[in-house]
Every structure is written in C-alpha cells, then in structure tokens.
PDB file of C-alpha atoms in Angstrom:
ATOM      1  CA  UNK A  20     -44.736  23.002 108.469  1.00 55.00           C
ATOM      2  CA  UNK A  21     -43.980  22.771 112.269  1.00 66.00           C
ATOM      3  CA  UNK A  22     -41.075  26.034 113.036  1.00 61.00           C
ATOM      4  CA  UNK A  23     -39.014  24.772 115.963  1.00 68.00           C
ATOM      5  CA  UNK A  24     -38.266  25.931 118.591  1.00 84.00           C
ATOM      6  CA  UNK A  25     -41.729  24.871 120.409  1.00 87.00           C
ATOM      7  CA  UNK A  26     -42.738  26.151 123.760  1.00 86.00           C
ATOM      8  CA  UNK A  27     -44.365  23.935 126.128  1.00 88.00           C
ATOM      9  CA  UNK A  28     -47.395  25.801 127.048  1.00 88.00           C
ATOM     10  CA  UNK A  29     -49.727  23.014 128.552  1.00 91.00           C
ATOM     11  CA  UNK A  30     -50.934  19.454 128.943  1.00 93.00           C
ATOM     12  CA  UNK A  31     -53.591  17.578 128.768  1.00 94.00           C
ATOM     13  CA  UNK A  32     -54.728  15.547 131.969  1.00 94.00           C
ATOM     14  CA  UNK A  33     -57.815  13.414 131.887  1.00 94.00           C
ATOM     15  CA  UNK A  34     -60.820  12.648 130.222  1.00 95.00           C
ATOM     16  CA  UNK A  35     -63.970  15.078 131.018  1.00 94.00           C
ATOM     17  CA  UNK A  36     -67.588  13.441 130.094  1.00 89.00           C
ATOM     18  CA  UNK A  37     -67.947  11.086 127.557  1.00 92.00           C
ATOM     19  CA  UNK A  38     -67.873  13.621 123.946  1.00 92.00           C
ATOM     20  CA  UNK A  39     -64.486  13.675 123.440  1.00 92.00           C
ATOM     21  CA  UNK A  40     -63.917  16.407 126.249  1.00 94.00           C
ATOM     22  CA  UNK A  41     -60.182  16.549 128.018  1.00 95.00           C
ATOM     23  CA  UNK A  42     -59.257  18.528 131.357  1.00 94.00           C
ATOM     24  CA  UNK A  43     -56.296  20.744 130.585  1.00 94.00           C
ATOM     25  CA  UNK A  44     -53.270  22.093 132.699  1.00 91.00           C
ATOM     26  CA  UNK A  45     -52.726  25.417 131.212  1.00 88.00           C
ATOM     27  CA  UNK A  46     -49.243  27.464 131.661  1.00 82.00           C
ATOM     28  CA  UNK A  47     -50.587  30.488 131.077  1.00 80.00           C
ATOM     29  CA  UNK A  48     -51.652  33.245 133.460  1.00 75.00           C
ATOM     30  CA  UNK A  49     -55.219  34.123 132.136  1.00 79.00           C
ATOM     31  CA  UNK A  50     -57.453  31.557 129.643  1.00 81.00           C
ATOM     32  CA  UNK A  51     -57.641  34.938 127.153  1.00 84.00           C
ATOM     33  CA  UNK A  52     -53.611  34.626 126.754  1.00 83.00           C
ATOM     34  CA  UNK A  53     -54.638  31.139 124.505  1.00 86.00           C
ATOM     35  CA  UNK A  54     -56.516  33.818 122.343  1.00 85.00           C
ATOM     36  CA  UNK A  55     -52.177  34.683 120.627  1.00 84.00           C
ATOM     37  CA  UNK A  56     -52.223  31.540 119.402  1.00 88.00           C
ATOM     38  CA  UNK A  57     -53.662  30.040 116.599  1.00 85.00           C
ATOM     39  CA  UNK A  58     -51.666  27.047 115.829  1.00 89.00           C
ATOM     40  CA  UNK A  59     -51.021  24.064 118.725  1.00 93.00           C
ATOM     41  CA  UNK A  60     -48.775  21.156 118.283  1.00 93.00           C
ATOM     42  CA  UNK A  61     -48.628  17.708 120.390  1.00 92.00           C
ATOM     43  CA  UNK A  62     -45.441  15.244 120.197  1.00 89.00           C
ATOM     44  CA  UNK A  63     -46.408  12.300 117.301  1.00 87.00           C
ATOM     45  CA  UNK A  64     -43.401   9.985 116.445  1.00 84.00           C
ATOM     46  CA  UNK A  65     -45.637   9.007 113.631  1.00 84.00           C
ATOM     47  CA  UNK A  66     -45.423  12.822 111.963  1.00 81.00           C
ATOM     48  CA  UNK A  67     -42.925  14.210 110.047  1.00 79.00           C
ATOM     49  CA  UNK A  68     -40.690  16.153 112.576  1.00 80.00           C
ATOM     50  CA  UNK A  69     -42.080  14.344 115.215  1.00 84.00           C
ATOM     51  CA  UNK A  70     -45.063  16.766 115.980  1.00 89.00           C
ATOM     52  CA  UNK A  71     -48.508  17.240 114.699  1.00 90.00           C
ATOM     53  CA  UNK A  72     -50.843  20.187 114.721  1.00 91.00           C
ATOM     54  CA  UNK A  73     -53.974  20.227 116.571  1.00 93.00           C
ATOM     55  CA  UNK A  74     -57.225  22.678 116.560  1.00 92.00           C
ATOM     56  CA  UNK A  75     -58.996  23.862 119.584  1.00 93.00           C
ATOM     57  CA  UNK A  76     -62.596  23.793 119.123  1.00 92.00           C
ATOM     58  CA  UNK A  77     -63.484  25.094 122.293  1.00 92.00           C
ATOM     59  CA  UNK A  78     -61.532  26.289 125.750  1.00 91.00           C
ATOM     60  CA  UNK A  79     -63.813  26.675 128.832  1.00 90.00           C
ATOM     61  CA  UNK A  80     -63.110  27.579 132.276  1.00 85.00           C
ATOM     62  CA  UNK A  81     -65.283  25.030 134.475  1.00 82.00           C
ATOM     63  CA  UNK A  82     -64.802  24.287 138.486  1.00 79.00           C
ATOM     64  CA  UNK A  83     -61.548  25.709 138.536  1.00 77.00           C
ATOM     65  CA  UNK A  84     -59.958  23.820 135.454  1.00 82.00           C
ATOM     66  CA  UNK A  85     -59.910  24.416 132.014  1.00 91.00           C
ATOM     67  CA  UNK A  86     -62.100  21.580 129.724  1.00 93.00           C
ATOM     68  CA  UNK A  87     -61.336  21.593 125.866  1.00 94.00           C
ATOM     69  CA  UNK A  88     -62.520  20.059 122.718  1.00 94.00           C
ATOM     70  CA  UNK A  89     -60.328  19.411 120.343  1.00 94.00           C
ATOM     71  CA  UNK A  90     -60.845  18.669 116.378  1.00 93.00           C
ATOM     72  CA  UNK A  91     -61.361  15.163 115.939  1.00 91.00           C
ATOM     73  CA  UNK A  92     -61.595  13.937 119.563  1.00 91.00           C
ATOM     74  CA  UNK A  93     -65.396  12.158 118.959  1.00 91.00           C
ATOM     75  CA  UNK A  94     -65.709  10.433 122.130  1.00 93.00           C
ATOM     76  CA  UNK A  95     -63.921   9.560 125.699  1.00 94.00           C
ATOM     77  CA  UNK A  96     -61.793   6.807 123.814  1.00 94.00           C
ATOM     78  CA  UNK A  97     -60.140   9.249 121.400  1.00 93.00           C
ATOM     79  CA  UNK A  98     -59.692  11.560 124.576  1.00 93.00           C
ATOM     80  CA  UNK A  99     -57.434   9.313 126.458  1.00 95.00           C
ATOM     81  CA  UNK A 100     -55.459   8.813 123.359  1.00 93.00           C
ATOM     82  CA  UNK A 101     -54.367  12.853 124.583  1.00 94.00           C
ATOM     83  CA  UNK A 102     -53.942  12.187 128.586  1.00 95.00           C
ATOM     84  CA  UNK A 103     -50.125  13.276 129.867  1.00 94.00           C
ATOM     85  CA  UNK A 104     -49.501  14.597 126.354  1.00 94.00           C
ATOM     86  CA  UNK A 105     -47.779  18.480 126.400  1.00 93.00           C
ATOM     87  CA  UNK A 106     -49.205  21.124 124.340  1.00 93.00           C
ATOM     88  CA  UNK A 107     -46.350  23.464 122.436  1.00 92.00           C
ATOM     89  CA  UNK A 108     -46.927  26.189 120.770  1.00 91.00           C
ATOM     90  CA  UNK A 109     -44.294  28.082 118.178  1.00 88.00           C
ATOM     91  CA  UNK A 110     -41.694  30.111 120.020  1.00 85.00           C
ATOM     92  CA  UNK A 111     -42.032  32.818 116.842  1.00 84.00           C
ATOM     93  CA  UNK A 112     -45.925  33.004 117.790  1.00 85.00           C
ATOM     94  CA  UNK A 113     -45.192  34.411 121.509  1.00 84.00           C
ATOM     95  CA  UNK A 114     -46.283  38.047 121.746  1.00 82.00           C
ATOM     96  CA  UNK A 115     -43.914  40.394 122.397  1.00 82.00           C
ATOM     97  CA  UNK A 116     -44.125  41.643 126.055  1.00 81.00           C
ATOM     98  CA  UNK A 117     -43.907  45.075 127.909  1.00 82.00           C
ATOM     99  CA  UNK A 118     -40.347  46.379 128.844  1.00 80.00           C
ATOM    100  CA  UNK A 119     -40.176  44.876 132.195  1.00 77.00           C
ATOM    101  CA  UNK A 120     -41.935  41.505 131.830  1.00 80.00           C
ATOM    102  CA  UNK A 121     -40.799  38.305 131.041  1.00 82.00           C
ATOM    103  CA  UNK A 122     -41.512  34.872 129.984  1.00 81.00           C
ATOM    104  CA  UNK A 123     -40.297  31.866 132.854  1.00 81.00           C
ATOM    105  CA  UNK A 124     -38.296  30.627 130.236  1.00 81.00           C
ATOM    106  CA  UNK A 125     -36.345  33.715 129.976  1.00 84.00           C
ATOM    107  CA  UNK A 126     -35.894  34.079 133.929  1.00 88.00           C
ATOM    108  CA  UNK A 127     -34.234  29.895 133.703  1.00 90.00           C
ATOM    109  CA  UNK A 128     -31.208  29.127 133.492  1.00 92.00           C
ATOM    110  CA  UNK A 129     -29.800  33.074 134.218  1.00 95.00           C
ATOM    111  CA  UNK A 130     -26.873  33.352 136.260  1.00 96.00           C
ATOM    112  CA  UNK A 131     -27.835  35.465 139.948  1.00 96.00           C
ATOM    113  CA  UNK A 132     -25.751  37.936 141.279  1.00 95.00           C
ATOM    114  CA  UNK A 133     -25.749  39.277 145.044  1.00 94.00           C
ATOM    115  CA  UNK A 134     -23.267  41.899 146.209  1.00 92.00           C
ATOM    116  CA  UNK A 135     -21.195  41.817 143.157  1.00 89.00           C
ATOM    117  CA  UNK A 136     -20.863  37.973 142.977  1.00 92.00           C
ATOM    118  CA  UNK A 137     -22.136  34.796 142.207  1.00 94.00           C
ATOM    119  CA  UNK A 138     -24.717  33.621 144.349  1.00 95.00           C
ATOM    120  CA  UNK A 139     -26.188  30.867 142.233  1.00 95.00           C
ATOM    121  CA  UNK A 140     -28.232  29.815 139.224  1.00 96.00           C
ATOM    122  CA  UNK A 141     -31.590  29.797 138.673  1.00 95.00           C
ATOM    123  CA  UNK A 142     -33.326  26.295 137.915  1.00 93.00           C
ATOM    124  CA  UNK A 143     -37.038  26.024 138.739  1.00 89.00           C
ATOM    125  CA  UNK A 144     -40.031  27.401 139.714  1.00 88.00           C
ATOM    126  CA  UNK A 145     -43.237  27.321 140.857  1.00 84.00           C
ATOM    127  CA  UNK A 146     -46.210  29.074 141.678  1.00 80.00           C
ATOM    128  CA  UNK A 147     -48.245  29.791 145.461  1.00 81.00           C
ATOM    129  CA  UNK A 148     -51.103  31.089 144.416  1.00 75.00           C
ATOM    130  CA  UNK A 149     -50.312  34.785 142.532  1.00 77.00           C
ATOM    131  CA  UNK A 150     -46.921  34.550 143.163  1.00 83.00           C
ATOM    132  CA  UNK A 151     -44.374  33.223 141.453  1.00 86.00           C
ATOM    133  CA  UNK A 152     -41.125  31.867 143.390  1.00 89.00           C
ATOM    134  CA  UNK A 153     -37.853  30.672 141.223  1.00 91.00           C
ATOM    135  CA  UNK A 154     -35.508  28.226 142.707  1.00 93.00           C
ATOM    136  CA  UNK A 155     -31.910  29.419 143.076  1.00 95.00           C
ATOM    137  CA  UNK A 156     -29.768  26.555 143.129  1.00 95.00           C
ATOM    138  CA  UNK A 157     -26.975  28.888 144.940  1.00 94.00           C
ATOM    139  CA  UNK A 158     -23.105  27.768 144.805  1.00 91.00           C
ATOM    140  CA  UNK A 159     -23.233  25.627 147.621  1.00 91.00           C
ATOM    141  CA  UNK A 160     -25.618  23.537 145.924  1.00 91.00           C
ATOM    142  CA  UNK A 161     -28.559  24.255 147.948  1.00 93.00           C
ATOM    143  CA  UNK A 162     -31.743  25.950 146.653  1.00 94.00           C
ATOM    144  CA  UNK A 163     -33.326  28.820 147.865  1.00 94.00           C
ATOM    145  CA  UNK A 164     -37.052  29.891 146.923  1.00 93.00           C
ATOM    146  CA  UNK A 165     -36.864  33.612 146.117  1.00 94.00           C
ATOM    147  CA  UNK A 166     -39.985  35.514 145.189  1.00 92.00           C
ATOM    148  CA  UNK A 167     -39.967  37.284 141.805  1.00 90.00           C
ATOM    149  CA  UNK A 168     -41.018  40.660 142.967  1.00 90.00           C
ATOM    150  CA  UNK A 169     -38.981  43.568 142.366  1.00 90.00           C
ATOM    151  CA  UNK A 170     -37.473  43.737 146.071  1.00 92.00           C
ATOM    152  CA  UNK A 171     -35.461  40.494 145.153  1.00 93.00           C
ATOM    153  CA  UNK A 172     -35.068  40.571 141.127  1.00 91.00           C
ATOM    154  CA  UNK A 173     -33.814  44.057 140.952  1.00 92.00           C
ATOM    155  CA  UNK A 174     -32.669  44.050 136.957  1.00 92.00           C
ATOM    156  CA  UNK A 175     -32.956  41.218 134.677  1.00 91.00           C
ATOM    157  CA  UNK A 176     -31.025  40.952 131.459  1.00 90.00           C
ATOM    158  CA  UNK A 177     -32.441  38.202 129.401  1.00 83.00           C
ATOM    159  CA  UNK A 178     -30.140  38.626 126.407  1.00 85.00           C
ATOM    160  CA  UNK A 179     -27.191  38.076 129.189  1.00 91.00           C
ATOM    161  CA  UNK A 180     -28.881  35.525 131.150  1.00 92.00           C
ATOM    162  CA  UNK A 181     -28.219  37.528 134.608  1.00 95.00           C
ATOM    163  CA  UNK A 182     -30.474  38.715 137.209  1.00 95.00           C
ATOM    164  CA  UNK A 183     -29.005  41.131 139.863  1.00 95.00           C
ATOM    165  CA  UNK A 184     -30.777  40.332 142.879  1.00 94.00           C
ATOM    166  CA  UNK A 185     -31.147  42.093 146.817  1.00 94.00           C
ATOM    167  CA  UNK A 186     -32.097  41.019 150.020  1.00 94.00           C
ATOM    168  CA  UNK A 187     -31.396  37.683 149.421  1.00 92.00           C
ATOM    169  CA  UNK A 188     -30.057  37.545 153.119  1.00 90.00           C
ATOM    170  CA  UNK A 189     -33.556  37.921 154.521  1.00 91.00           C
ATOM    171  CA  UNK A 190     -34.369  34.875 152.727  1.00 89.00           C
ATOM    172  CA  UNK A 191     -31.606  32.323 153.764  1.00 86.00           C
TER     173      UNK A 191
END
C-alpha cells in the first residue's frame, strides 16, 4: 500500500550499458542519504493509486553520476521503459532532521520578510555547486536569487511558512 504524500526525490535519465543499467539524477545531498529509504515508488497509471513500488538493486557513484540497477530491468530495452520517469519516496519515511535544518520543500512556498514587511515569496531554487540559492519572487514580481546561508535566512519557521531574512539590500 502506497502512503501519500510522495516526495519527489529523483529521476531517472538514460540508459547506461546494455544490462538493464539507468543513469540517475539524484536530489539528495550525499548517495548514503538513499541508505533512509527502503521503499521507492515511480508514477504507473496502470497501478492501483497510480504508483508502483520499485527495488534498488544497486546505487553506484561512477564519473560523476549515479548508475542504478533496478529489480527487473534485464536489459537496455526494459531501461528506457524508466528514462524521464521521477522517483518518490514516502513523505512519512523522511528522517527527522537537526533543529536548524531543513528540507527544500519546507523552505517553498514560505512567505519572506525584510524590515518588518513583505518582501516576497519564495518559489524556486537551485543549486551552484555547494550552495544552495532560493528564488524570491519579491512583490514587484521580480525574482531575486538569495543564498541560503545564515547572513540572509536569519529564522525560518516551517510550521508558519515564514523566513525572516537580512541584507537582502546587498543583493538587489
């Protein structure tokens, strides 16, 4: 039985050799964050809830991209059968993180305020190397690419969806 809500945590991009193998675009910082999870699911309109559970045989790191094998994937055929498909897991199987940290989905969609008002919402993201930068789609209905480090995020409340933010003037 699939428990809803899924998080998208990957997807599969292309074929690797010809034994099934499929290149993989994780969401994850580290490979060894896979290691929570022990159930995967991929969208199947032919499954009851629309989703189907998959099994990793193997995850391997290999010229900077991840290569996996997955149950049942025999050959390169099968393998394409999996190309542009996302990769959920449960929400109820995230680990629980340190006081301080936070998933990306808790950090979209919070309201960000800047000297006691509104400055904007945040919408995106994406990641330059180590760092990750959120979009702010401010009030005016432009965006604005601030860093998440703690000189611009100053507290977060998740449960709230708000983000008090500084220096955002530097940035503009």
């Amino acid at each position: 039985m699939i428990k809803e809500p899924l998080v998208l945590i990957g997807r599969f991009t292309r074929p690797y050799g010809l034994k099934g193998q499929i290149k993989v675009q994780w969401y994850v910082d580290t490979i060894e964050d896979l290691e929570a999870f022990s159930r995967f699911y991929i969208e199947d309109r032919k499954a009851i809830g629309g989703y189907k559970e998959i099994s990793f045989l193997e995850i391997k790191e290999y010229q900077k991209a991840y290569v996996a094998t997955v149950a049942g994937m025999e050959d390169r055929t099968h393998a394409e059968t999996l190309v542009g498909k996302a990769i959920y897991v449960s929400e109820e199987d995230l680990p629980v993180l340190p006081e301080g940290e936070f998933y990306i989905r808790d950090i979209l969609g919070c309201e960000v305020l800047y000297e006691g008002e509104v400055f904007g919402v945040v919408d995106n993201f994406f990641e330059v190397g180590p760092r990750t930068l959120f979009i702010v789609r401010m009030k005016s209905g432009k965006s604005l690419a601030v860093p998440y480090e703690p000189r611009y995020f100053v507290k977060v409340d998740r449960v709230a969806k708000k983000i008090e933010a500084s220096h955002l003037a530097e940035l503009l």
